[in-house]
CSV table of C-alpha atoms in Angstrom, one decimal:
chain,number,residue,atom,x,y,z
U,1,MET,CA,-2.5,-1.0,0.9
U,2,ALA,CA,-3.9,-3.1,-1.9
U,3,THR,CA,-1.6,-4.1,-4.8
U,4,ALA,CA,-2.5,-3.7,-8.5
U,5,MET,CA,-3.3,-7.4,-8.6
U,6,GLN,CA,-5.7,-7.2,-5.6
U,7,LYS,CA,-7.5,-4.3,-7.2
U,8,ALA,CA,-7.8,-6.1,-10.5
U,9,VAL,CA,-9.2,-9.2,-8.9
U,10,ALA,CA,-11.7,-7.0,-6.9
U,11,VAL,CA,-12.9,-5.1,-10.0
U,12,GLY,CA,-13.1,-8.4,-11.9
U,13,GLY,CA,-15.3,-9.9,-9.1
U,14,VAL,CA,-17.7,-6.9,-9.2
U,15,LEU,CA,-18.0,-7.0,-13.0
U,16,THR,CA,-18.5,-10.8,-13.0
U,17,THR,CA,-21.3,-10.4,-10.4
U,18,ILE,CA,-23.0,-7.7,-12.5
U,19,ALA,CA,-22.8,-9.9,-15.6
U,20,THR,CA,-24.1,-12.9,-13.7
U,21,GLY,CA,-27.1,-10.8,-12.6
U,22,VAL,CA,-27.8,-9.7,-16.2
U,23,VAL,CA,-27.5,-13.3,-17.6
U,24,THR,CA,-29.7,-14.6,-14.7
U,25,ASN,CA,-32.4,-12.1,-15.7
U,26,GLN,CA,-32.2,-13.2,-19.4
U,27,ILE,CA,-32.3,-16.9,-18.6
U,28,THR,CA,-35.4,-16.5,-16.5
U,29,ASP,CA,-37.0,-14.4,-19.1
U,30,GLN,CA,-36.2,-16.6,-22.1
U,31,TRP,CA,-34.6,-20.0,-21.5
U,32,SER,CA,-31.8,-21.0,-24.0
U,33,TRP,CA,-28.7,-23.1,-23.9
U,34,THR,CA,-26.6,-20.1,-24.8
U,35,TRP,CA,-27.7,-18.2,-21.7
U,36,ALA,CA,-27.2,-21.4,-19.6
U,37,ALA,CA,-23.7,-21.8,-20.9
U,38,ALA,CA,-23.0,-18.1,-20.3
U,39,LEU,CA,-24.3,-18.5,-16.7
U,40,ALA,CA,-22.0,-21.6,-16.2
U,41,ILE,CA,-19.0,-19.7,-17.5
U,42,LEU,CA,-19.7,-16.7,-15.3
U,43,GLY,CA,-20.1,-18.9,-12.3
U,44,ALA,CA,-16.8,-20.6,-12.9
U,45,ALA,CA,-15.1,-17.2,-13.4
U,46,GLY,CA,-16.6,-15.8,-10.2
U,47,SER,CA,-15.4,-18.9,-8.3
U,48,TRP,CA,-11.9,-18.6,-9.8
U,49,LEU,CA,-11.7,-14.9,-8.8
U,50,ALA,CA,-12.9,-15.7,-5.3
U,51,LEU,CA,-10.1,-18.3,-4.9
U,52,LEU,CA,-7.6,-15.9,-6.4
U,53,SER,CA,-8.5,-13.2,-3.9
U,54,LEU,CA,-8.0,-15.5,-0.9
U,55,GLY,CA,-4.4,-16.2,-1.9
U,56,SER,CA,-3.4,-12.7,-2.8
U,57,GLY,CA,-3.5,-11.2,0.7
U,58,SER,CA,-0.9,-13.4,2.3
U,59,THR,CA,1.5,-13.6,-0.6
U,60,THR,CA,1.9,-9.9,-1.0
U,61,SER,CA,2.1,-8.7,2.5
U,62,ARG,CA,5.7,-8.3,3.6
U,63,SER,CA,7.1,-8.5,7.1
U,64,ARG,CA,9.4,-5.8,8.4
U,65,HIS,CA,12.2,-6.1,11.0
U,66,ARG,CA,14.0,-3.3,12.7
U,67,ILE,CA,16.7,-4.3,15.1
U,68,ARG,CA,18.7,-1.4,16.6
U,69,ALA,CA,21.3,-1.1,19.3
U,70,ASP,CA,23.0,2.2,19.9
U,71,ARG,CA,24.6,4.3,22.6
U,72,ASN,CA,26.0,1.3,24.4
U,73,GLY,CA,22.9,-0.8,23.9
U,74,ARG,CA,23.3,-4.5,23.1
U,75,ILE,CA,21.1,-7.2,21.4
U,76,VAL,CA,22.4,-10.7,21.7
U,77,ASN,CA,20.9,-14.0,20.5
U,78,SER,CA,17.5,-12.4,19.9
U,79,GLY,CA,16.5,-13.4,16.3
U,80,ALA,CA,13.3,-12.2,14.7
U,81,THR,CA,11.0,-14.2,12.5
U,82,GLY,CA,8.0,-12.5,10.9
U,83,ARG,CA,5.4,-13.6,8.4
U,84,ASP,CA,2.2,-12.3,6.9
U,85,GLY,CA,2.9,-8.6,7.3
U,86,ALA,CA,4.4,-8.8,10.8
U,87,VAL,CA,6.3,-5.7,12.1
U,88,ILE,CA,9.0,-6.5,14.6
U,89,GLU,CA,11.1,-3.9,16.4
U,90,GLN,CA,13.9,-4.6,18.9
U,91,THR,CA,15.7,-1.5,20.3
U,92,ALA,CA,18.3,-1.3,23.0
U,93,THR,CA,19.8,2.1,23.9
U,94,ARG,CA,21.8,3.8,26.6
U,95,GLY,CA,23.2,0.6,28.1
U,96,GLY,CA,20.0,-1.4,27.7
U,97,THR,CA,20.4,-5.1,26.8
U,98,ILE,CA,18.1,-7.6,25.1
U,99,THR,CA,19.5,-11.2,25.4
U,100,GLY,CA,18.1,-14.5,24.4
U,101,SER,CA,14.7,-13.1,23.5
U,102,PRO,CA,13.7,-14.2,20.0
U,103,VAL,CA,10.5,-12.9,18.5
U,104,SER,CA,8.2,-14.9,16.2
U,105,ALA,CA,5.3,-13.0,14.8
U,106,ARG,CA,2.6,-13.7,12.2
U,107,GLY,CA,0.5,-10.8,11.0
U,108,ALA,CA,1.1,-8.9,14.3
U,109,ASP,CA,3.2,-5.9,15.5
U,110,VAL,CA,5.8,-6.7,18.2
U,111,GLU,CA,8.1,-4.3,20.0
U,112,GLN,CA,10.8,-4.9,22.6
U,113,SER,CA,12.6,-1.8,23.9
U,114,THR,CA,15.0,-1.1,26.7
U,115,ASP,CA,17.2,1.7,27.8
U,116,HIS,CA,19.1,3.3,30.8
U,117,GLY,CA,20.6,-0.1,31.7
U,118,GLY,CA,17.3,-2.0,31.5
U,119,GLN,CA,17.4,-5.7,30.5
U,120,ILE,CA,15.1,-8.1,28.7
U,121,ALA,CA,16.4,-11.6,29.0
U,122,ASP,CA,15.2,-15.0,28.0
U,123,SER,CA,11.8,-13.7,27.1
U,124,PRO,CA,10.7,-15.3,23.8
U,125,SER,CA,7.6,-13.9,22.1
U,126,ASP,CA,5.3,-15.9,19.8
U,127,VAL,CA,2.6,-13.6,18.5
U,128,ARG,CA,-0.1,-14.5,15.9
């Protein structure tokens, strides 16, 4: 879901594009240094908004980790590292075991699950 900052940058980009079109029409109809300066300023503003929108996606997306062991389940030495909105779930239930299976994810969803005495061992995951 887009944040307020992302929405403001998107609206600013659209308004800058519209203003650039209007100024372009004016400068082609009647050349003046005032219209040329306005066009240069709008071009710089549009470029700045474009660069701002590139950085806003990765800085606001949050990674989520859910590590759960219950009903005699065990998770041992299985760290999770997520970036850029990764969702990582490790679940061991009913005697299931996850051992030595770290997960590293970037912008991806990863799930490891075992139950009824099942085992996941020494199975590192690196997902991008």
